[in-house]
Coordinates of C-alpha atoms in Angstrom, one line a residue:
Chain A
M1 CA 81.0 66.9 125.0
T2 CA 80.1 67.1 121.4
S3 CA 82.6 69.1 119.1
V4 CA 82.5 69.8 115.4
I5 CA 85.8 69.7 113.1
F6 CA 86.4 71.3 109.5
S7 CA 89.0 71.4 107.0
E8 CA 88.8 72.0 103.3
N9 CA 91.5 69.7 103.3
P10 CA 90.4 66.4 104.4
R11 CA 93.5 65.2 105.2
L12 CA 93.9 67.6 108.2
V13 CA 90.7 66.1 109.8
P14 CA 92.2 63.0 111.1
E15 CA 94.6 65.4 113.4
L16 CA 91.6 67.2 114.5
V17 CA 90.1 64.2 115.4
T18 CA 93.0 63.4 118.0
A19 CA 93.1 66.8 119.3
A20 CA 89.2 66.6 119.8
I21 CA 89.2 63.3 121.6
E22 CA 92.4 63.1 123.3
K23 CA 93.3 66.4 124.3
L24 CA 90.0 68.0 124.6
G25 CA 88.1 64.6 125.9
A26 CA 85.1 65.0 123.1
V27 CA 82.6 62.3 123.0
D28 CA 80.8 62.9 120.1
V29 CA 82.8 64.3 117.1
R30 CA 81.1 65.4 113.8
A31 CA 83.2 66.3 110.8
V32 CA 82.5 68.8 108.2
V33 CA 83.9 68.5 104.9
L34 CA 83.4 70.2 101.5
A35 CA 82.0 68.2 99.0
S36 CA 83.6 70.4 96.3
S37 CA 87.0 69.8 97.8
Q38 CA 89.7 69.4 95.2
E39 CA 90.1 65.8 96.7
T40 CA 88.0 62.9 95.7
G41 CA 86.2 61.3 98.3
A42 CA 86.8 63.9 101.1
S43 CA 84.2 61.8 103.2
K44 CA 86.2 58.7 102.8
I45 CA 89.6 60.5 104.0
A46 CA 87.7 61.9 107.2
S47 CA 86.4 58.9 108.2
V48 CA 89.0 57.8 111.0
K49 CA 88.1 56.1 114.2
G50 CA 86.1 58.8 116.8
V51 CA 83.9 60.5 114.2
S52 CA 80.4 59.8 114.5
K53 CA 78.9 61.9 111.5
I54 CA 80.3 63.8 108.7
Y55 CA 78.4 66.3 107.0
E56 CA 79.4 66.8 103.5
L57 CA 78.7 70.6 102.2
K58 CA 77.6 70.8 98.8
H59 CA 76.6 73.7 97.3
D60 CA 75.4 74.6 93.5
A61 CA 77.8 72.9 90.6
S62 CA 79.7 75.7 90.1
N63 CA 83.7 75.1 91.6
L64 CA 84.0 78.8 91.4
V65 CA 81.9 79.6 94.9
S66 CA 84.0 81.1 97.7
Q67 CA 85.0 77.8 99.9
E68 CA 85.1 80.1 102.9
Q69 CA 81.4 81.3 102.5
V70 CA 80.3 77.4 102.1
A71 CA 82.3 76.6 104.9
V72 CA 81.1 79.2 107.2
K73 CA 77.2 79.1 106.2
G74 CA 77.7 74.9 106.8
L75 CA 79.3 74.9 109.9
E76 CA 76.7 77.4 111.4
I77 CA 74.0 75.4 110.2
V78 CA 75.9 72.3 112.0
C79 CA 76.7 74.1 115.0
N80 CA 73.0 75.1 115.6
E81 CA 72.3 71.5 115.5
A82 CA 75.0 69.9 117.3
R83 CA 75.3 72.8 120.2
P84 CA 79.1 71.5 120.2
S85 CA 81.4 72.8 123.2
F86 CA 84.2 73.4 120.6
V87 CA 84.9 73.8 117.1
L88 CA 88.2 72.7 115.7
V89 CA 89.3 74.3 112.2
A90 CA 92.7 73.2 110.6
A91 CA 94.9 76.6 110.5
T92 CA 95.3 76.8 106.8
R93 CA 94.7 80.3 105.3
R94 CA 90.9 79.2 104.7
G95 CA 90.5 78.1 108.1
R96 CA 92.0 81.2 109.4
E97 CA 89.0 83.4 107.8
V98 CA 86.4 80.7 108.6
A99 CA 87.0 80.2 112.2
P100 CA 86.9 83.9 113.1
R101 CA 83.7 84.6 111.1
L102 CA 82.0 81.6 112.8
A103 CA 82.8 82.6 116.1
T104 CA 81.5 85.8 115.7
R105 CA 78.3 84.4 113.8
L106 CA 77.5 82.1 116.6
G107 CA 78.5 84.2 119.4
Y108 CA 81.5 81.7 120.3
A109 CA 85.1 82.7 121.9
C110 CA 87.8 82.3 119.3
I111 CA 91.3 81.0 120.0
T112 CA 93.6 81.2 116.6
D113 CA 96.6 78.8 116.4
A114 CA 95.7 77.0 119.4
L115 CA 98.6 75.0 120.6
N116 CA 98.4 72.1 123.3
P117 CA 94.7 72.5 123.8
R118 CA 93.2 70.7 126.9
L119 CA 90.8 70.9 130.0
E120 CA 91.6 72.6 133.0
E121 CA 88.9 72.4 135.6
G122 CA 86.2 72.7 133.1
R123 CA 87.6 75.6 131.1
I124 CA 89.2 75.0 127.7
V125 CA 92.6 76.0 127.7
A126 CA 95.5 76.4 125.1
E127 CA 98.7 78.4 124.4
R128 CA 99.4 80.8 121.8
V129 CA 102.9 81.8 120.6
V130 CA 102.9 85.9 121.0
W131 CA 105.0 89.0 120.7
G132 CA 106.4 87.2 117.9
G133 CA 107.2 84.4 119.8
N134 CA 109.1 86.2 122.8
A135 CA 106.1 84.7 125.1
I136 CA 103.4 82.0 125.5
A137 CA 100.4 83.1 126.5
K138 CA 97.8 80.8 128.2
I139 CA 94.4 81.5 127.3
S140 CA 91.4 80.1 128.5
T141 CA 87.7 80.1 128.1
K142 CA 84.4 79.1 129.8
D143 CA 82.4 79.7 126.7
A144 CA 81.6 77.7 123.5
V145 CA 85.1 77.9 121.2
V146 CA 86.1 78.1 117.9
M147 CA 89.8 77.2 117.9
T148 CA 92.2 77.0 114.7
I149 CA 94.8 74.1 115.2
P150 CA 98.0 74.2 113.2
P151 CA 98.6 71.5 111.1
K152 CA 101.1 68.6 112.3
A153 CA 100.9 69.3 115.7
H154 CA 98.7 66.4 116.6
E155 CA 99.2 62.6 115.2
P156 CA 96.6 61.8 112.8
A157 CA 94.0 59.4 114.2
T158 CA 93.3 56.1 112.2
G159 CA 91.4 53.4 112.3
E160 CA 88.4 52.0 110.3
A161 CA 84.9 54.0 111.0
N162 CA 81.5 53.8 109.6
P163 CA 80.3 57.5 110.3
E164 CA 76.8 58.5 109.2
L165 CA 77.0 60.4 106.1
R166 CA 75.0 63.5 106.0
P167 CA 74.7 65.4 102.8
L168 CA 73.7 69.2 103.3
E169 CA 72.9 71.8 100.8
V170 CA 74.6 75.0 101.5
N171 CA 73.4 78.2 99.7
P172 CA 75.9 80.9 101.2
G173 CA 74.9 83.4 98.5
A174 CA 77.7 84.8 96.1
E175 CA 79.0 87.6 98.1
V176 CA 82.4 86.7 97.2
R177 CA 82.8 85.3 93.4
V178 CA 85.8 83.1 92.7
V179 CA 86.6 84.4 89.2
G180 CA 89.7 82.2 88.6
R181 CA 92.3 80.0 90.2
S182 CA 96.1 79.9 89.4
Q183 CA 98.7 77.9 90.9
K184 CA 102.1 80.0 91.1
P185 CA 105.0 78.0 90.0
T186 CA 106.4 76.9 93.3
G187 CA 108.8 74.4 91.7
K188 CA 108.8 70.8 93.5
V189 CA 110.4 72.2 96.9
N190 CA 108.1 71.6 99.9
I191 CA 110.2 73.0 102.8
K192 CA 107.0 72.0 105.3
D193 CA 107.6 68.3 104.7
A194 CA 111.6 68.1 104.2
D195 CA 114.0 66.3 106.4
V196 CA 116.6 68.7 106.1
V197 CA 115.8 72.8 105.9
I198 CA 118.9 75.3 105.3
S199 CA 117.4 78.4 105.5
A200 CA 119.4 82.0 104.4
G201 CA 119.1 85.3 106.0
R202 CA 120.2 88.7 105.8
G203 CA 123.9 87.3 106.1
F204 CA 123.8 87.2 102.1
K205 CA 125.2 90.3 100.6
K206 CA 123.2 89.2 97.2
K207 CA 120.6 86.9 95.9
E208 CA 123.4 85.1 93.5
D209 CA 125.2 84.3 96.6
L210 CA 122.3 82.1 97.7
S211 CA 123.5 79.3 95.2
L212 CA 126.3 78.6 98.1
L213 CA 123.9 76.9 99.5
D214 CA 122.9 74.3 96.9
E215 CA 125.7 71.9 97.0
L216 CA 125.1 71.9 100.8
A217 CA 121.5 71.1 100.2
Q218 CA 122.9 68.3 97.6
L219 CA 124.6 66.7 100.1
L220 CA 122.4 67.0 103.3
N221 CA 119.5 66.1 100.7
G222 CA 117.7 69.3 102.4
V223 CA 115.9 72.2 100.6
I224 CA 116.5 75.8 100.7
G225 CA 114.4 78.1 102.6
A226 CA 114.6 81.4 103.7
S227 CA 113.7 84.1 106.4
R228 CA 111.2 86.8 105.9
P229 CA 113.1 89.7 104.8
L230 CA 114.7 87.3 101.7
T231 CA 111.2 86.8 100.8
S232 CA 108.8 89.5 101.8
D233 CA 111.0 92.3 101.4
L234 CA 114.1 91.4 99.2
G235 CA 111.9 89.2 97.1
W236 CA 115.0 86.7 96.6
M237 CA 112.7 84.0 97.1
P238 CA 109.0 83.0 96.9
E239 CA 107.0 83.2 99.7
E240 CA 106.3 79.6 100.0
R241 CA 110.1 79.5 101.4
Q242 CA 109.5 81.7 104.2
V243 CA 110.4 80.2 107.5
G244 CA 108.7 82.0 110.3
L245 CA 105.4 83.2 112.0
S246 CA 103.8 84.5 108.9
G247 CA 105.3 82.0 106.7
V248 CA 105.7 78.4 107.0
T249 CA 106.4 76.0 110.2
V250 CA 109.1 73.6 109.6
K251 CA 109.6 70.6 111.7
P252 CA 112.8 69.0 110.0
K253 CA 115.3 66.5 111.6
L254 CA 118.0 69.1 110.7
Y255 CA 117.5 72.8 110.1
I256 CA 120.5 75.0 109.6
A257 CA 120.0 78.7 109.8
V258 CA 122.9 80.7 107.7
G259 CA 123.4 84.0 108.3
I260 CA 119.9 84.5 110.3
S261 CA 120.2 86.3 113.3
G262 CA 117.3 85.0 114.8
Q263 CA 114.7 87.3 115.1
I264 CA 111.8 85.9 117.0
Q265 CA 109.2 86.1 114.4
H266 CA 111.7 83.3 112.4
L267 CA 112.2 81.2 115.6
T268 CA 108.4 80.5 115.8
G269 CA 108.6 79.0 112.4
M270 CA 111.6 76.7 113.2
R271 CA 111.2 75.9 116.7
D272 CA 109.9 72.3 116.7
S273 CA 112.8 71.3 114.5
K274 CA 114.9 68.4 115.9
L275 CA 118.3 69.6 115.6
V276 CA 119.5 73.4 114.9
V277 CA 122.2 74.6 113.4
A278 CA 123.3 78.1 113.3
I279 CA 126.0 80.0 111.5
N280 CA 126.2 83.4 111.6
T281 CA 128.9 86.2 112.2
D282 CA 127.4 87.9 115.1
K283 CA 128.3 85.9 118.5
N284 CA 125.5 87.8 120.2
A285 CA 122.7 86.8 117.4
P286 CA 119.8 85.4 119.4
I287 CA 119.8 82.2 117.0
F288 CA 123.0 81.4 119.0
Q289 CA 120.4 80.9 122.2
E290 CA 118.0 78.4 120.1
C291 CA 120.8 76.1 118.2
D292 CA 122.1 72.8 119.3
Y293 CA 125.3 73.5 117.2
G294 CA 126.3 77.0 116.4
V295 CA 129.6 78.6 114.3
V296 CA 130.4 82.1 114.6
G297 CA 132.2 83.0 111.5
D298 CA 131.4 84.4 108.1
L299 CA 129.1 82.3 106.0
Y300 CA 131.0 83.1 102.6
C301 CA 133.8 80.8 104.2
V302 CA 132.2 78.6 106.7
I303 CA 129.8 76.9 104.3
P304 CA 132.5 75.9 101.6
A305 CA 134.5 74.7 104.6
L306 CA 131.6 73.0 105.8
I307 CA 130.9 71.0 102.3
R308 CA 134.8 70.5 102.2
A309 CA 134.8 68.7 105.6
L310 CA 131.6 66.7 105.0
R311 CA 132.5 65.3 101.8
S312 CA 135.9 64.2 103.1
K313 CA 134.7 62.8 106.5
K314 CA 131.5 61.2 105.0
V315 CA 131.5 57.4 105.3
Chain B
M1 CA 85.7 108.3 94.3
P2 CA 86.3 105.5 97.1
E3 CA 85.9 106.3 100.7
I4 CA 88.6 103.8 102.4
I5 CA 88.8 103.0 105.9
V6 CA 92.1 101.3 107.2
C7 CA 92.3 100.0 110.9
I8 CA 95.5 99.9 112.5
K9 CA 96.9 98.7 116.1
H10 CA 99.4 100.4 118.0
V11 CA 101.8 97.8 119.6
Y12 CA 105.1 97.0 121.6
D13 CA 107.9 96.5 119.7
E14 CA 108.4 93.1 119.9
T15 CA 112.0 92.9 119.4
D16 CA 112.3 95.4 122.2
L17 CA 110.6 93.5 125.2
R18 CA 113.1 92.7 127.9
I19 CA 113.0 88.9 128.0
D20 CA 114.0 87.3 131.5
R21 CA 114.5 83.6 131.3
V22 CA 115.4 83.2 134.9
N23 CA 112.4 84.7 136.5
N24 CA 110.0 83.7 133.4
R25 CA 109.0 87.3 133.2
I26 CA 108.6 89.7 129.9
D27 CA 109.3 93.0 130.7
F28 CA 107.1 95.8 128.7
E29 CA 108.3 98.9 130.7
G30 CA 110.0 101.6 128.5
A31 CA 109.6 99.1 125.5
K32 CA 109.1 101.0 122.5
T33 CA 106.0 101.3 120.6
K34 CA 105.3 101.4 117.2
I35 CA 102.7 100.7 114.2
S36 CA 101.8 96.7 114.1
D37 CA 104.3 95.8 111.0
D38 CA 101.7 94.6 108.4
D39 CA 99.5 97.7 109.1
K40 CA 101.8 100.0 107.3
N41 CA 101.3 97.5 104.1
A42 CA 97.2 98.3 104.7
I43 CA 97.7 102.1 105.1
E44 CA 100.1 102.0 102.0
E45 CA 97.7 100.1 99.9
A46 CA 94.9 102.6 101.2
V47 CA 97.1 105.4 99.9
R48 CA 97.8 104.1 96.5
I49 CA 94.3 103.5 96.0
K50 CA 93.8 107.0 96.8
E51 CA 96.5 108.1 94.6
K52 CA 95.1 106.4 91.6
H53 CA 91.2 107.0 92.2
G54 CA 90.7 109.9 94.3
G55 CA 88.8 109.6 97.7
S56 CA 90.1 109.5 101.1
V57 CA 91.8 107.5 104.0
T58 CA 90.7 107.8 107.4
V59 CA 92.8 105.5 110.0
L60 CA 90.9 104.0 112.8
S61 CA 92.6 102.6 115.8
L62 CA 91.0 101.4 119.0
G63 CA 93.8 102.0 121.8
G64 CA 95.1 104.3 124.7
A65 CA 96.3 107.8 124.2
E66 CA 99.3 106.5 123.0
A67 CA 98.0 105.4 119.8
R68 CA 97.7 108.5 118.7
K69 CA 101.4 108.3 117.7
S70 CA 100.5 105.5 115.4
I71 CA 97.6 107.3 113.8
K72 CA 99.9 110.2 113.3
E73 CA 102.3 108.0 111.5
A74 CA 99.3 106.8 109.0
L75 CA 98.6 110.5 108.3
A76 CA 102.3 111.2 107.4
M77 CA 102.2 108.3 105.1
G78 CA 99.0 109.8 103.3
C79 CA 96.0 109.1 105.5
D80 CA 93.7 112.2 105.5
K81 CA 91.8 111.7 108.8
G82 CA 92.2 110.2 112.3
R83 CA 89.9 108.6 114.5
L84 CA 90.9 106.9 117.9
L85 CA 88.7 104.6 119.8
V86 CA 89.5 105.3 123.3
D87 CA 87.8 104.5 126.4
P88 CA 88.8 102.6 130.0
V89 CA 85.9 100.4 129.4
F90 CA 87.3 99.2 126.0
D91 CA 90.2 98.1 128.1
G92 CA 90.8 94.0 128.0
S93 CA 88.5 93.7 125.1
D94 CA 89.7 90.4 123.0
A95 CA 90.0 90.5 119.2
I96 CA 86.5 89.7 118.5
R97 CA 85.4 92.8 120.8
T98 CA 87.8 94.7 119.4
A99 CA 86.4 94.0 115.9
Y100 CA 82.6 94.9 117.5
V101 CA 83.7 98.4 118.5
L102 CA 85.9 99.1 115.2
S103 CA 82.4 97.9 113.4
L104 CA 80.8 100.6 115.3
A105 CA 82.7 103.7 114.1
V106 CA 82.8 102.1 110.6
K107 CA 79.2 102.7 111.0
K108 CA 79.4 105.8 112.6
I109 CA 81.7 107.0 109.8
G110 CA 78.7 105.5 107.6
K111 CA 80.1 106.5 103.8
F112 CA 82.5 103.9 103.1
D113 CA 83.9 101.5 100.0
L114 CA 86.4 99.8 101.3
V115 CA 87.8 98.5 104.5
I116 CA 91.5 97.2 104.9
T117 CA 93.2 95.6 107.8
A118 CA 96.1 93.6 107.8
S119 CA 96.1 89.8 108.4
G120 CA 97.6 90.0 111.9
S121 CA 99.0 92.1 114.4
T122 CA 102.5 91.9 115.4
D123 CA 101.9 91.3 118.9
I124 CA 99.5 89.1 119.2
Y125 CA 98.7 87.8 115.7
S126 CA 95.6 86.2 116.2
G127 CA 93.9 87.2 112.5
I128 CA 90.5 87.6 114.0
V129 CA 89.6 91.2 113.6
G130 CA 89.2 91.4 109.8
P131 CA 87.1 88.3 109.6
S132 CA 85.1 89.7 112.7
L133 CA 84.6 92.9 111.5
A134 CA 83.2 91.8 108.2
E135 CA 81.0 89.9 110.2
F136 CA 79.7 92.7 112.5
L137 CA 79.4 94.8 109.6
K138 CA 77.5 92.1 107.3
I139 CA 79.3 92.7 104.0
P140 CA 81.7 90.7 102.1
L141 CA 85.2 89.8 103.3
I142 CA 88.4 89.1 100.7
T143 CA 91.3 87.6 103.0
F144 CA 95.2 87.0 102.4
V145 CA 95.0 90.0 99.6
T146 CA 98.1 90.0 97.5
K147 CA 97.1 92.4 94.7
I148 CA 93.8 94.6 94.2
S149 CA 93.4 94.4 90.1
E150 CA 90.4 96.4 89.8
L151 CA 88.3 98.7 91.8
S152 CA 85.3 100.2 90.5
S153 CA 82.6 102.0 92.0
N154 CA 80.6 99.2 93.1
K155 CA 82.9 96.1 92.9
I156 CA 86.4 95.1 93.8
T157 CA 88.4 92.3 92.0
A158 CA 91.7 91.0 94.1
E159 CA 94.0 88.0 94.1
R160 CA 95.0 86.3 97.1
T161 CA 97.4 84.0 97.8
L162 CA 96.6 80.6 99.9
E163 CA 99.1 77.9 100.4
E164 CA 101.8 76.2 98.3
G165 CA 101.4 79.2 95.7
L166 CA 97.5 78.8 94.9
V167 CA 96.1 82.1 93.9
E168 CA 92.5 82.8 93.7
T169 CA 91.1 85.6 91.7
V170 CA 87.7 86.6 93.6
E171 CA 85.4 89.7 93.0
C172 CA 82.7 91.1 95.5
D173 CA 80.7 94.2 95.3
L174 CA 81.6 97.4 97.8
P175 CA 81.3 97.9 100.4
A176 CA 83.8 95.4 101.7
V177 CA 86.4 94.2 104.1
V178 CA 89.9 93.2 102.6
S179 CA 92.4 92.0 104.8
I180 CA 95.8 92.2 103.0
S181 CA 99.2 89.9 103.1
R182 CA 102.4 91.6 103.7
E183 CA 103.9 90.9 100.2
I184 CA 101.1 93.1 98.5
N185 CA 103.5 96.3 98.7
Q186 CA 106.3 98.1 100.2
P187 CA 105.3 100.7 102.4
R188 CA 106.7 104.2 101.8
F189 CA 108.9 106.3 104.4
P190 CA 107.1 109.6 104.9
T191 CA 108.9 112.6 104.5
L192 CA 110.0 115.2 107.2
L193 CA 107.5 117.7 105.2
Q194 CA 104.7 115.0 105.4
I195 CA 105.6 114.1 109.2
M196 CA 105.3 118.2 109.9
S197 CA 101.8 118.8 108.0
A198 CA 100.4 115.3 109.4
G199 CA 100.4 117.3 112.6
K200 CA 97.6 119.4 111.2
K201 CA 95.3 116.5 110.0
E202 CA 92.3 116.0 112.1
I203 CA 92.2 113.3 114.8
L204 CA 88.9 112.6 116.7
E205 CA 88.5 110.8 119.5
W206 CA 85.3 108.4 119.9
N207 CA 84.3 106.9 123.0
S208 CA 81.9 104.2 124.3
Q209 CA 79.3 106.9 124.4
S210 CA 79.8 108.8 121.3
L211 CA 80.0 105.0 119.5
G212 CA 76.7 103.8 120.8
A213 CA 78.5 100.7 122.5
E214 CA 76.9 98.1 124.3
L215 CA 78.8 98.1 127.4
S216 CA 78.2 94.3 128.1
L217 CA 79.7 93.8 124.6
V218 CA 83.0 95.5 125.4
G219 CA 86.2 95.2 127.6
K220 CA 86.9 92.2 129.8
T221 CA 83.1 92.5 130.6
G222 CA 82.6 91.3 126.8
S223 CA 85.4 88.9 126.2
K224 CA 85.3 85.4 126.0
I225 CA 88.7 84.5 126.4
Q226 CA 91.2 85.2 129.2
V227 CA 94.7 85.3 129.2
E228 CA 95.9 83.4 132.3
A229 CA 99.7 83.7 132.2
L230 CA 102.5 84.9 129.8
N231 CA 105.5 82.7 129.8
V232 CA 108.8 82.8 128.3
P233 CA 109.1 79.9 125.9
K234 CA 112.1 77.6 127.4
S235 CA 114.9 76.6 125.0
A236 CA 116.1 72.9 125.5
R237 CA 118.9 73.1 122.9
K238 CA 122.5 72.4 123.5
R239 CA 123.9 75.6 122.6
I240 CA 127.1 74.3 121.8
I241 CA 129.2 77.0 119.7
F242 CA 132.1 77.0 117.9
E243 CA 134.4 79.8 117.1
G244 CA 137.7 79.7 115.5
S245 CA 139.0 79.2 111.9
P246 CA 136.5 78.4 109.4
E247 CA 138.1 75.1 108.7
D248 CA 138.3 74.3 112.3
T249 CA 134.9 75.2 113.3
A250 CA 133.3 73.8 109.7
S251 CA 135.5 70.4 110.7
K252 CA 134.0 70.2 114.2
L253 CA 130.5 71.1 112.9
A254 CA 130.6 68.5 110.4
D255 CA 131.8 65.8 113.4
A256 CA 129.0 66.8 115.3
L257 CA 126.5 66.5 112.4
L258 CA 128.1 63.0 111.9
K259 CA 127.8 61.9 115.0
E260 CA 124.0 63.1 115.4
G261 CA 123.3 60.7 112.8
I262 CA 123.0 63.0 109.6
E263 CA 123.2 61.3 106.7
V264 CA 125.6 63.0 104.1
K265 CA 125.2 62.2 100.5

């Protein structure tokens, strides 16, 4: 089986290689990367064991061409040549645009956020979290398919390789023109890679009270995240800190949900955490079904008490 | 003046489903239904554009007769016309097939400047419809829009927010498809008067015939993916719950964390 894999972020390519070979039995894996990628040496990063060819998409010198357009056009060309059984795209936001467009253009099936992709009796099968995390749908297709694969779901493939390098000039036209890029100040906090994430929810009565968590975060060497109401609705925290289906998926060693009821939308973003702790006043809150240790109580009393307890007990 | 089309989805309220963990069953019977959450932001953005630039907003939904309820809500929020795409042959359409049917309706409307969709629906959240619709219509697409900065008679400029705070400002010619992120606005609550007057606004029903849909391309027949099963996620958590005074519970929790090997600075 031939497969084509793509990410605008070449560091995610090795994970896609693992999914393609080990989960889906691909024998010929062709990686597509953007030459314009901000990463230098995208092809080099993507050159891991198992990759047979690397297509480096080049377009006119301007940096301000829509990466999605270049990717869709380039992938269309590569797929028409390679006739893959499946295409894997890393589920970044750009990837989420690229995959359905490519699938529609090629007449392929499309499965986004595919978990545990595999082969079953000649069909490609994957799981998807649906109904806000209340259910896991088992999806299958007998057709060629474009799937998006969540980052960090597969171990990155390693090992030296010398894939054939094919530069590919792509001129997608300039339907969408990028007129500027800027970086919103996100601070240095990256909740995605943190070992300890402490998330705040509606149990906090006002924005200033979030500082209650600062000392706990310091003690545990953690970072502070939030549920969707605190980011999208109230704007107390930047969107990059939102844990959940529509935010970031985290898999820390320790996840502490403080004043979070555990709406499915939130649970979906932290379900793979190693150890989950919940603090909530409502004994019946769904978060208590999804935690290893829970404290039923008022966070305004429990958090200071926990800080004191950790200080006095630490070795 | 811009003619805007908003695509919405009528869904089960995911918080109202009965989950039977023991028998691995999800019961949809009698569950509440609603407009998919993020679609409200799409409607809100369309109505704001109309309030600023004039024009009109048509709301489109593919669904059963019950989707009328969501269309009415959109009309109450300020949309002008509703179009319900309803036909038994549409049942079982996957997201790409849904985008195909929507594209036929957009073409039938004919004159439009902007199609606005959410980035995903609260039930399935596949995020396919907006991008796929742009492909069927062969017009430009801007995804994950968090701000529409400028709209002229032939051009849109918008900000899209990607990972790690990267904001990209992009422009394209109209007509275009724009999929919005939820942070773009705060949807309004319609007043009672608006809800009542929405009843007078026009909702037309279009079926496969009036849309000229290719029957081999809709419904289960046209769909390339199958949902084989719906399973309740399994949780393997310890669920050790402490109740009592803050000091006592916090102390037990601290012990548990230390025992689990959590490092304290």
